[in-house]
């Protein structure tokens, strides 16, 4: 892969204090006149990009335009709706985020066309500033685009390969494909150190439980995104790995003391900063070791400024996690959280497609911040600092002037030549094959024979764009009969599966989230009892599921169920691909764990 050079930017040096002379007076007059036309240029429609100074653009902006720049918002539908057009034209938003659940994602060509029209709408505004077009495309379970692009295994699967270079490869390929769709910000990688097996929201999104290893993989991913000029946001600062509450629903507390926090949660973010990340995303967590007031980190000046900026030296953009999440909406409220986050030191306020969150709240938050600045509650200097930082980053990305942004290709055939290419898919498959982990095979059930019937049982996730590709990958195994069941199988389903198992030479049972789905555990135990010696249990989500079945004779971990991982699983079970993965977390069983992760 060729390296894309990055062009730096220059900031004008301020004049020093000197004695005035006629020549100096003339020079100053010329400079003042030039500055006037510079500001005038920014104030005219479509003129963004012709002035060299970010400061001039900031000076030309109204208060409402400045406030709009800090907003990255969600919207509904696959096209630029009247609602979104109003947010761009009337509220001067600085960015958007795509969600499949909001109907923003139908096909690659549609997404590319949407990105094109969004920037076209931005180009028609008085200042013509381009928008951040963002998405959560982490790999594994969190991927808003799932069809027509390269789907990579989860971060934990990547870490199971033991090679941080794979994180860089994944980042570069995802960046290239997202760029082809007009996306310029990816909310990845996850830098959380997952040391809590009961963490309901991080799990396989993490690179594991060893801070040094998570740091190495995070840094490699940051370098990969940077090489492709994609803004990435290592998340969720200051760390979401040791929580037992989903911040989409409530407000978690990280109970680490200062020493534990420093050696566990901070290293990946320190590594990301050293690797050159230009953005970081916050976590909605309370961290009393840093802020005894128990202010959520997203709203904490001590966390965002005192820790991240002053102690860690980070000078890039601070993105909030979505302010519509339960941790904010159910406590201070989404609108109030926006004002508090900006006052605390955040730069970009993210409004996601969260339950109960409406686009009207985005408008209300805009009005709330405008009023806060006018009243002096939020100093104008605080807002200007953030706006300059945002505009500077947009200039670096080449999106400061929307009219100058190269429109993405929207022809499906031409676009397909840049997405999910054979070379890209090969890299995803290589990572998947290298990640396959054999935790136990006491009964020597492996490799499976390719003759005879293999019954494969998979709990469905209830999402067609996940289930259909997964089942297609499993159906391609030799001699397979696929038996999909519901996510929490009923007793009737269990009876039906037991009958099918009698006809099979081998049974492969996939489990995912079994700790909270008793039907999966019941099905597994009845299969073990009825068919001892022929059941292979696969933890196809978090490997912690394997610990629920300590008596299972054969245990395998895949760290997710993207098609590449399920294809690699079949190759490993049938002996065509050796099990070489090392589990990045300790699941409490004897097995191939990273030696310094236990």
Coordinates of C-alpha atoms in Angstrom, one line a residue:
X1 CA 0.0 0.0 0.0
X2 CA 1.4 3.4 -1.0
X3 CA 1.7 6.1 1.6
X4 CA -0.4 9.2 1.2
X5 CA 1.6 12.2 2.1
X6 CA 0.1 14.7 4.4
X7 CA 0.5 18.5 3.8
X8 CA 1.0 20.7 6.8
X9 CA -0.5 24.1 7.3
X10 CA 1.0 27.4 8.2
X11 CA -0.4 29.9 10.8
X12 CA 0.5 33.6 10.4
X13 CA 2.9 34.9 13.0
X14 CA 1.6 37.8 15.1
X15 CA 3.3 41.2 14.7
X16 CA 5.6 42.2 17.5
X17 CA 5.7 45.7 19.2
X18 CA 7.9 48.1 17.3
X19 CA 8.4 51.8 16.8
X20 CA 6.2 53.0 13.9
X21 CA 7.8 54.2 10.8
X22 CA 6.3 55.4 7.5
X23 CA 7.2 52.1 5.8
X24 CA 5.9 50.1 8.6
X25 CA 2.7 52.1 8.7
X26 CA 2.2 51.4 4.9
X27 CA 2.8 47.7 5.5
X28 CA 0.4 47.6 8.3
X29 CA -2.3 49.4 6.3
X30 CA -1.8 46.9 3.5
X31 CA -2.0 44.0 5.9
X32 CA -5.2 45.4 7.4
X33 CA -6.7 45.8 4.0
X34 CA -5.7 42.2 3.1
X35 CA -7.2 41.0 6.3
X36 CA -10.4 42.8 5.5
X37 CA -10.8 41.2 2.1
X38 CA -9.8 37.9 3.7
X39 CA -12.7 38.1 6.2
X40 CA -15.0 39.4 3.4
X41 CA -14.1 36.4 1.3
X42 CA -15.1 34.0 4.1
X43 CA -18.4 35.9 4.5
X44 CA -19.3 35.4 0.8
X45 CA -21.1 32.1 -0.3
X46 CA -18.8 29.5 -1.7
X47 CA -15.6 31.3 -0.8
X48 CA -14.3 28.8 1.8
X49 CA -10.8 27.8 1.2
X50 CA -9.6 30.9 -0.7
X51 CA -8.3 32.5 2.5
X52 CA -5.3 30.9 4.1
X53 CA -6.1 31.7 7.7
X54 CA -8.4 29.7 9.9
X55 CA -8.4 32.7 12.2
X56 CA -9.9 34.8 9.4
X57 CA -12.7 32.3 8.9
X58 CA -13.4 32.1 12.6
X59 CA -13.5 35.9 12.8
X60 CA -16.0 36.1 10.0
X61 CA -18.4 33.6 11.6
X62 CA -21.5 34.6 13.5
X63 CA -22.1 33.2 17.0
X64 CA -24.7 30.8 15.6
X65 CA -22.2 29.6 12.9
X66 CA -19.5 29.0 15.5
X67 CA -21.8 27.0 17.7
X68 CA -23.0 24.9 14.7
X69 CA -19.4 23.8 14.0
X70 CA -19.2 21.9 17.3
X71 CA -22.3 19.8 16.4
X72 CA -22.1 16.4 14.7
X73 CA -25.7 15.2 14.4
X74 CA -27.7 12.2 13.3
X75 CA -30.6 12.3 10.9
X76 CA -33.1 9.9 9.4
X77 CA -33.3 8.5 5.9
X78 CA -31.1 7.6 2.9
X79 CA -31.1 11.1 1.3
X80 CA -30.6 14.7 2.3
X81 CA -34.1 15.4 3.8
X82 CA -35.6 18.8 4.5
X83 CA -34.8 18.3 8.2
X84 CA -31.1 17.7 7.4
X85 CA -31.0 20.5 5.0
X86 CA -32.3 22.8 7.7
X87 CA -29.7 21.6 10.2
X88 CA -27.0 22.4 7.6
X89 CA -28.4 25.8 6.4
X90 CA -30.1 27.2 9.5
X91 CA -28.0 25.6 12.3
X92 CA -24.7 25.5 10.5
X93 CA -23.8 22.0 11.8
X94 CA -20.2 20.9 11.5
X95 CA -20.8 17.2 10.9
X96 CA -23.1 14.2 10.5
X97 CA -23.0 10.6 11.6
X98 CA -24.4 7.7 9.6
X99 CA -26.4 4.9 11.2
X100 CA -28.0 1.9 9.6
X101 CA -30.8 2.0 12.2
X102 CA -31.6 5.5 11.0
X103 CA -32.0 4.4 7.5
X104 CA -28.8 6.2 6.3
X105 CA -27.2 3.0 5.0
X106 CA -28.8 1.0 2.2
X107 CA -25.9 0.3 -0.2
X108 CA -22.4 1.6 -0.9
X109 CA -23.6 3.6 -4.0
X110 CA -26.4 5.2 -1.9
X111 CA -24.0 6.1 0.9
X112 CA -21.6 7.7 -1.6
X113 CA -24.4 9.7 -3.2
X114 CA -25.6 10.8 0.3
X115 CA -22.1 12.0 1.2
X116 CA -21.9 13.9 -2.1
X117 CA -25.2 15.7 -1.5
X118 CA -24.4 16.5 2.1
X119 CA -21.2 18.3 1.1
X120 CA -23.1 20.0 -1.8
X121 CA -25.6 21.3 0.7
X122 CA -22.7 22.6 2.9
X123 CA -21.1 24.3 -0.1
X124 CA -24.2 26.4 -0.5
X125 CA -24.1 27.9 3.0
X126 CA -22.6 31.4 3.5
X127 CA -19.2 30.1 4.7
X128 CA -19.2 26.9 2.7
X129 CA -17.4 24.9 5.3
X130 CA -17.2 21.2 4.7
X131 CA -18.7 18.7 7.1
X132 CA -17.3 15.9 9.1
X133 CA -19.0 12.8 7.7
X134 CA -18.6 10.1 10.4
X135 CA -19.5 6.5 11.2
X136 CA -18.8 3.7 13.7
X137 CA -16.9 1.1 11.7
X138 CA -14.8 -0.7 14.3
X139 CA -14.8 -4.2 12.7
X140 CA -16.6 -7.1 14.3
X141 CA -20.0 -6.5 15.8
X142 CA -19.9 -2.7 15.4
X143 CA -20.1 -2.0 11.7
X144 CA -22.7 0.3 10.3
X145 CA -21.8 -0.7 6.8
X146 CA -22.0 -4.5 6.4
X147 CA -22.8 -5.1 2.7
X148 CA -20.5 -4.4 -0.2
X149 CA -17.5 -3.5 2.0
X150 CA -14.7 -5.5 3.6
X151 CA -15.9 -6.8 7.0
X152 CA -13.1 -7.4 9.4
X153 CA -13.1 -9.5 12.5
X154 CA -13.4 -7.8 15.9
X155 CA -10.6 -6.0 17.6
X156 CA -10.2 -9.0 20.1
X157 CA -9.8 -11.3 17.1
X158 CA -7.1 -9.0 15.7
X159 CA -5.4 -9.1 19.1
X160 CA -5.6 -12.9 19.2
X161 CA -3.2 -13.0 16.2
X162 CA -0.5 -11.5 18.4
X163 CA 0.6 -9.1 15.7
X164 CA -0.2 -5.4 16.0
X165 CA 0.6 -4.9 12.3
X166 CA -2.8 -6.5 11.6
X167 CA -4.5 -3.6 13.4
X168 CA -2.7 -1.2 11.1
X169 CA -3.7 -3.3 8.0
X170 CA -7.3 -3.4 9.1
X171 CA -7.3 0.4 9.7
X172 CA -5.8 1.3 6.4
X173 CA -8.2 -0.9 4.4
X174 CA -11.3 0.4 6.3
X175 CA -10.0 4.0 5.9
X176 CA -9.6 3.5 2.1
X177 CA -13.1 2.0 1.7
X178 CA -14.8 4.6 3.9
X179 CA -13.0 7.4 2.0
X180 CA -14.4 6.0 -1.2
X181 CA -17.9 6.6 0.3
X182 CA -17.2 10.2 1.3
X183 CA -16.6 9.4 5.0
X184 CA -13.8 11.3 6.6
X185 CA -14.1 10.4 10.3
X186 CA -14.2 6.8 11.8
X187 CA -15.1 6.5 15.5
X188 CA -12.5 3.8 16.1
X189 CA -10.4 2.1 17.4
X190 CA -11.7 1.0 20.8
X191 CA -8.8 1.6 23.2
X192 CA -10.5 0.3 26.3
X193 CA -8.8 -2.4 28.4
X194 CA -11.5 -4.9 29.0
X195 CA -10.7 -6.4 32.4
X196 CA -14.3 -7.0 33.4
X197 CA -15.8 -10.2 32.0
X198 CA -19.3 -8.8 32.7
X199 CA -18.7 -5.6 30.7
X200 CA -22.0 -5.4 28.7
X201 CA -20.9 -3.0 26.0
X202 CA -17.1 -3.4 25.3
X203 CA -16.2 -7.1 25.2
X204 CA -14.7 -8.2 21.9
X205 CA -14.6 -4.5 20.8
X206 CA -11.5 -4.3 22.9
X207 CA -8.0 -5.5 22.0
X208 CA -8.0 -7.4 25.3
X209 CA -7.0 -7.1 29.0
X210 CA -3.3 -6.4 28.9
X211 CA -2.7 -2.6 28.9
X212 CA 0.6 -2.9 27.0
X213 CA -0.8 -5.1 24.3
X214 CA -3.9 -2.9 23.9
X215 CA -1.6 0.1 23.6
X216 CA 0.4 -1.5 20.9
X217 CA -2.6 -2.5 18.8
X218 CA -4.3 0.9 19.4
X219 CA -1.2 2.7 18.2
X220 CA -0.9 0.6 15.1
X221 CA -4.5 1.3 14.2
X222 CA -3.9 5.1 14.7
X223 CA -0.9 5.0 12.4
X224 CA -2.9 3.0 9.8
X225 CA -5.7 5.6 9.8
X226 CA -3.3 8.5 9.7
X227 CA -1.5 7.1 6.6
X228 CA -4.8 7.1 4.7
X229 CA -5.7 10.6 6.0
X230 CA -8.8 9.4 7.9
X231 CA -9.5 11.0 11.2
X232 CA -9.9 8.4 13.9
X233 CA -11.0 8.7 17.5
X234 CA -9.5 6.2 20.0
X235 CA -12.2 5.7 22.5
X236 CA -13.6 5.8 25.2
X237 CA -11.4 8.1 27.3
X238 CA -10.6 7.8 30.1
X239 CA -11.5 4.1 29.9
X240 CA -14.7 2.0 29.7
X241 CA -13.1 -1.4 30.1
X242 CA -13.9 -2.1 33.8
X243 CA -17.6 -1.3 33.9
X244 CA -20.6 -3.4 34.5
X245 CA -23.2 -0.9 33.2
X246 CA -23.9 0.0 29.5
X247 CA -23.5 3.7 29.2
X248 CA -26.3 3.6 26.5
X249 CA -28.6 2.8 29.4
X250 CA -27.0 4.3 32.6
X251 CA -24.0 6.0 34.1
X252 CA -21.1 3.6 34.9
X253 CA -18.5 4.1 37.6
X254 CA -14.8 3.2 37.1
X255 CA -13.8 2.4 40.7
X256 CA -10.1 2.2 40.1
X257 CA -7.8 4.1 42.5
X258 CA -5.3 6.5 40.9
X259 CA -2.5 3.9 40.6
X260 CA -4.7 1.2 39.1
X261 CA -6.2 3.7 36.6
X262 CA -2.8 4.9 35.6
X263 CA -1.4 1.5 34.8
X264 CA -4.5 -0.1 33.4
X265 CA -6.7 2.4 31.5
X266 CA -4.3 5.2 30.5
X267 CA -1.5 3.3 28.5
X268 CA -3.6 2.8 25.3
X269 CA -4.5 6.5 25.1
X270 CA -1.0 7.6 25.9
X271 CA 0.2 5.3 23.0
X272 CA -2.5 6.7 20.7
X273 CA -1.3 10.3 21.5
X274 CA 2.3 9.3 20.9
X275 CA 1.3 7.6 17.6
X276 CA -0.2 11.0 16.5
X277 CA -3.9 10.7 16.9
X278 CA -5.6 14.0 16.2
X279 CA -8.8 13.1 18.0
X280 CA -10.1 11.2 21.0
X281 CA -13.6 10.2 22.0
X282 CA -14.8 10.5 25.6
X283 CA -16.6 8.0 27.8
X284 CA -19.7 8.7 29.8
X285 CA -18.3 7.2 33.0
X286 CA -17.6 8.5 36.5
X287 CA -14.0 8.4 37.5
X288 CA -13.6 9.5 41.2
X289 CA -9.9 8.9 41.2
X290 CA -9.5 11.9 38.9
X291 CA -12.7 13.9 39.6
X292 CA -14.0 13.3 43.1
X293 CA -17.1 15.3 42.3
X294 CA -18.4 12.3 40.3
X295 CA -19.0 14.4 37.3
X296 CA -19.2 12.2 34.2
X297 CA -15.9 12.3 32.3
X298 CA -17.6 13.8 29.3
X299 CA -18.6 16.8 31.5
X300 CA -15.5 16.9 33.6
X301 CA -13.0 19.7 33.2
X302 CA -10.6 17.8 35.4
X303 CA -10.7 14.8 33.1
X304 CA -10.8 16.6 29.7
X305 CA -8.5 19.5 30.5
X306 CA -6.6 18.6 33.7
X307 CA -5.8 15.1 32.6
X308 CA -6.1 14.8 28.8
X309 CA -4.8 18.1 27.8
X310 CA -2.5 19.2 30.6
X311 CA -1.1 15.9 31.9
X312 CA -1.1 13.9 28.7
X313 CA -0.4 16.8 26.4
X314 CA -3.1 16.1 23.9
X315 CA -3.9 19.0 21.7
X316 CA -6.3 17.4 19.1
X317 CA -10.0 17.3 18.9
X318 CA -12.0 15.9 21.8
X319 CA -15.2 14.3 20.6
X320 CA -17.9 13.4 23.1
X321 CA -19.7 10.0 22.8
X322 CA -23.3 10.5 21.9
X323 CA -25.1 12.9 24.2
X324 CA -28.3 11.1 23.6
X325 CA -27.1 8.0 25.4
X326 CA -28.8 7.0 28.7
X327 CA -25.8 8.1 30.8
X328 CA -26.5 11.7 29.7
X329 CA -30.2 11.7 28.8
X330 CA -31.3 10.1 32.0
X331 CA -29.1 12.2 34.3
X332 CA -28.4 15.8 33.3
X333 CA -30.4 15.6 30.0
X334 CA -29.1 15.7 26.5
X335 CA -29.5 19.5 26.0
X336 CA -27.9 20.4 29.2
X337 CA -25.1 17.9 28.7
X338 CA -24.2 19.6 25.4
X339 CA -23.6 22.9 27.2
X340 CA -21.7 21.3 30.1
X341 CA -19.5 19.2 27.8
X342 CA -18.4 22.3 25.8
X343 CA -17.8 24.2 28.9
X344 CA -15.7 21.3 30.3
X345 CA -13.4 21.2 27.3
X346 CA -15.0 19.0 24.7
X347 CA -14.7 20.2 21.1
X348 CA -17.2 18.2 19.1
X349 CA -20.6 17.3 20.5
X350 CA -21.9 14.1 19.1
X351 CA -25.7 13.5 18.9
X352 CA -26.4 9.8 17.9
X353 CA -29.4 7.8 17.0
X354 CA -30.2 6.9 20.6
X355 CA -33.5 5.7 22.0
X356 CA -35.7 8.6 22.8
X357 CA -33.3 11.1 21.3
X358 CA -34.9 13.4 18.6
X359 CA -33.4 15.8 16.1
X360 CA -35.4 18.6 17.8
X361 CA -33.1 18.1 20.8
X362 CA -30.2 19.0 18.5
X363 CA -31.8 22.3 17.7
X364 CA -32.6 22.9 21.4
X365 CA -29.0 22.2 22.3
X366 CA -27.8 24.7 19.7
X367 CA -30.1 27.4 21.2
X368 CA -28.9 26.5 24.7
X369 CA -25.3 27.0 23.8
X370 CA -25.9 30.2 21.9
X371 CA -27.6 31.6 25.0
X372 CA -24.8 30.3 27.3
X373 CA -22.2 32.2 25.2
X374 CA -24.2 35.4 25.1
X375 CA -24.7 35.3 28.9
X376 CA -21.1 34.6 29.5
X377 CA -21.8 31.2 31.1
X378 CA -19.5 29.8 28.3
X379 CA -16.8 32.3 27.5
X380 CA -16.5 33.3 23.8
X381 CA -12.8 32.4 24.1
X382 CA -13.7 28.8 25.0
X383 CA -15.9 28.6 21.9
X384 CA -13.3 30.3 19.6
X385 CA -10.6 27.9 20.8
X386 CA -12.8 24.9 19.8
X387 CA -13.9 26.3 16.5
X388 CA -10.3 27.1 15.5
X389 CA -9.3 23.5 16.4
X390 CA -12.2 22.1 14.3
X391 CA -11.4 24.3 11.3
X392 CA -7.7 23.5 11.5
X393 CA -8.5 19.8 11.4
X394 CA -10.9 20.2 8.5
X395 CA -8.2 22.1 6.7
X396 CA -5.7 19.2 7.3
X397 CA -8.3 16.7 6.0
X398 CA -8.9 18.8 2.9
X399 CA -12.6 19.4 3.8
X400 CA -12.4 23.0 5.0
X401 CA -14.1 24.3 1.8
X402 CA -17.0 22.0 0.8
X403 CA -16.8 23.1 -2.8
X404 CA -13.3 21.7 -3.1
X405 CA -14.0 18.3 -1.7
X406 CA -13.7 15.6 -4.4
X407 CA -17.1 14.0 -4.8
X408 CA -17.2 10.3 -4.2
X409 CA -17.9 8.0 -7.2
X410 CA -21.5 6.9 -7.2
X411 CA -21.6 4.5 -10.1
X412 CA -22.1 1.1 -8.5
X413 CA -19.7 -0.7 -10.8
X414 CA -16.9 1.8 -10.5
X415 CA -17.4 2.0 -6.8
X416 CA -17.3 -1.8 -6.4
X417 CA -13.8 -1.7 -7.9
X418 CA -12.6 0.1 -4.7
X419 CA -14.7 -1.8 -2.1
X420 CA -14.4 -5.4 -0.8
X421 CA -11.6 -6.0 -3.4
X422 CA -10.0 -9.4 -3.6
X423 CA -6.9 -8.0 -2.0
X424 CA -8.8 -6.5 0.9
X425 CA -10.9 -9.6 1.5
X426 CA -7.7 -11.7 1.6
X427 CA -6.3 -9.5 4.4
X428 CA -9.5 -9.9 6.4
X429 CA -9.4 -13.7 5.9
X430 CA -5.8 -13.9 6.9
X431 CA -6.5 -12.1 10.1
X432 CA -9.5 -14.4 10.8
X433 CA -7.5 -17.5 10.1
X434 CA -4.7 -16.4 12.4
X435 CA -7.1 -15.6 15.2
X436 CA -8.8 -19.0 15.6
X437 CA -8.2 -20.2 19.1
X438 CA -8.5 -23.8 20.5
X439 CA -9.2 -23.5 24.2
X440 CA -9.6 -27.2 24.9
X441 CA -9.9 -30.5 23.1
X442 CA -9.7 -33.1 25.9
X443 CA -11.7 -35.7 23.9
X444 CA -9.6 -35.2 20.7
X445 CA -12.6 -34.4 18.6
X446 CA -10.7 -32.4 16.1
X447 CA -10.1 -32.3 13.3
X448 CA -13.6 -33.2 12.2
X449 CA -14.1 -35.6 9.3
X450 CA -15.3 -34.1 6.0
X451 CA -17.5 -37.2 5.4
X452 CA -20.8 -37.6 7.1
X453 CA -23.1 -35.0 8.5
X454 CA -22.0 -32.1 10.7
X455 CA -24.9 -30.3 12.4
X456 CA -24.1 -26.6 13.0
X457 CA -26.3 -24.8 15.5
X458 CA -26.2 -21.0 15.6
X459 CA -28.3 -18.6 17.7
X460 CA -29.6 -15.8 15.4
X461 CA -29.0 -12.1 16.3
X462 CA -32.3 -11.0 14.8
X463 CA -30.6 -8.7 12.2
X464 CA -30.8 -9.9 8.6
X465 CA -27.6 -8.1 7.6
X466 CA -25.7 -10.0 10.3
X467 CA -27.6 -13.4 10.2
X468 CA -27.8 -13.9 6.4
X469 CA -24.0 -13.5 5.7
X470 CA -23.1 -15.6 8.8
X471 CA -25.4 -18.5 7.8
X472 CA -24.1 -18.3 4.2
X473 CA -20.6 -18.7 5.5
X474 CA -21.5 -21.7 7.7
X475 CA -23.5 -23.4 4.9
X476 CA -20.4 -23.5 2.8
X477 CA -18.7 -26.0 5.1
X478 CA -18.5 -29.6 3.9
X479 CA -21.3 -31.9 4.8
X480 CA -23.1 -29.3 6.9
X481 CA -26.7 -29.1 8.0
X482 CA -27.4 -25.7 9.5
X483 CA -29.9 -25.4 12.3
X484 CA -30.5 -21.7 13.2
X485 CA -32.2 -21.1 16.5
X486 CA -33.4 -18.0 18.3
X487 CA -31.0 -16.0 20.4
X488 CA -32.5 -17.5 23.6
X489 CA -33.7 -20.9 22.3
X490 CA -37.0 -22.3 23.6
X491 CA -37.5 -25.8 25.0
X492 CA -39.2 -26.7 21.8
X493 CA -36.2 -25.6 19.7
X494 CA -34.0 -27.6 22.1
X495 CA -36.0 -30.8 21.5
X496 CA -35.9 -30.3 17.7
X497 CA -32.1 -29.8 17.8
X498 CA -31.6 -32.9 19.9
X499 CA -33.4 -34.9 17.3
X500 CA -31.3 -33.5 14.5
X501 CA -28.1 -34.2 16.5
X502 CA -28.9 -38.0 16.5
X503 CA -28.3 -38.1 12.8
X504 CA -25.0 -36.2 12.8
X505 CA -21.4 -37.4 13.0
X506 CA -20.4 -34.2 14.8
X507 CA -22.3 -31.3 16.3
X508 CA -20.9 -27.7 16.4
X509 CA -22.8 -25.4 18.8
X510 CA -22.2 -21.7 18.6
X511 CA -23.0 -19.6 21.6
X512 CA -22.9 -15.9 22.1
X513 CA -24.0 -13.9 25.2
X514 CA -25.0 -17.2 26.9
X515 CA -24.6 -15.7 30.4
X516 CA -27.8 -13.6 29.8
X517 CA -29.6 -16.1 27.6
X518 CA -30.4 -19.2 29.6
X519 CA -31.8 -21.0 26.6
X520 CA -28.3 -21.3 25.1
X521 CA -26.9 -22.8 28.3
X522 CA -29.8 -25.3 28.5
X523 CA -29.3 -26.3 24.9
X524 CA -25.6 -26.9 25.4
X525 CA -26.1 -29.0 28.6
X526 CA -28.7 -31.2 27.0
X527 CA -26.5 -31.7 23.9
X528 CA -23.5 -32.7 26.1
X529 CA -25.7 -35.1 28.1
X530 CA -27.4 -36.7 25.1
X531 CA -24.4 -36.8 22.7
X532 CA -21.2 -37.0 24.7
X533 CA -18.1 -37.1 22.7
X534 CA -19.3 -35.3 19.6
X535 CA -20.2 -31.7 20.6
X536 CA -17.8 -28.9 19.8
X537 CA -18.7 -25.7 21.6
X538 CA -17.7 -22.4 19.9
X539 CA -17.7 -19.1 21.7
X540 CA -18.7 -17.0 18.7
X541 CA -18.9 -13.8 20.7
X542 CA -16.9 -13.0 23.8
X543 CA -14.7 -15.8 24.8
X544 CA -16.0 -15.5 28.4
X545 CA -18.9 -17.6 27.3
X546 CA -16.6 -20.6 27.2
X547 CA -16.1 -20.4 31.0
X548 CA -19.8 -21.2 31.4
X549 CA -19.1 -24.7 30.2
X550 CA -16.1 -26.0 32.1
X551 CA -17.1 -29.6 31.4
X552 CA -17.3 -29.1 27.6
X553 CA -14.7 -31.5 26.0
X554 CA -13.9 -29.2 23.1
X555 CA -13.9 -25.4 23.3
X556 CA -13.1 -22.9 20.5
X557 CA -13.1 -19.1 20.4
X558 CA -13.7 -17.0 17.3
X559 CA -14.3 -13.5 18.9
X560 CA -17.2 -12.8 16.6
X561 CA -19.2 -14.1 13.7
X562 CA -18.4 -12.0 10.7
X563 CA -18.2 -14.2 7.6
X564 CA -14.4 -14.2 7.5
X565 CA -14.3 -15.6 11.0
X566 CA -16.9 -18.3 10.4
X567 CA -15.1 -19.4 7.2
X568 CA -11.9 -19.6 9.1
X569 CA -13.6 -21.6 11.9
X570 CA -14.7 -24.2 9.4
X571 CA -11.2 -24.4 8.0
X572 CA -9.7 -24.9 11.5
X573 CA -12.3 -27.5 12.6
X574 CA -11.7 -29.6 9.5
X575 CA -7.9 -29.4 9.9
X576 CA -7.2 -27.1 6.9
X577 CA -6.0 -24.2 9.1
X578 CA -4.0 -24.6 12.3
X579 CA -5.3 -23.0 15.5
X580 CA -2.7 -20.3 16.2
X581 CA -4.7 -17.7 18.1
X582 CA -3.9 -16.7 21.7
X583 CA -6.9 -15.5 23.8
X584 CA -6.3 -11.9 24.8
X585 CA -8.3 -12.2 28.0
X586 CA -8.2 -14.7 30.9
X587 CA -11.4 -16.7 30.9
X588 CA -10.6 -18.8 33.9
X589 CA -9.8 -22.0 32.0
X590 CA -6.5 -23.7 31.2
X591 CA -5.7 -22.8 27.6
X592 CA -3.6 -20.7 25.2
X593 CA -3.7 -17.4 27.0
X594 CA -1.2 -14.6 26.6
X595 CA 1.2 -15.4 29.5
X596 CA 1.3 -11.8 30.9
X597 CA -2.5 -11.4 30.6
X598 CA -3.4 -13.7 33.5

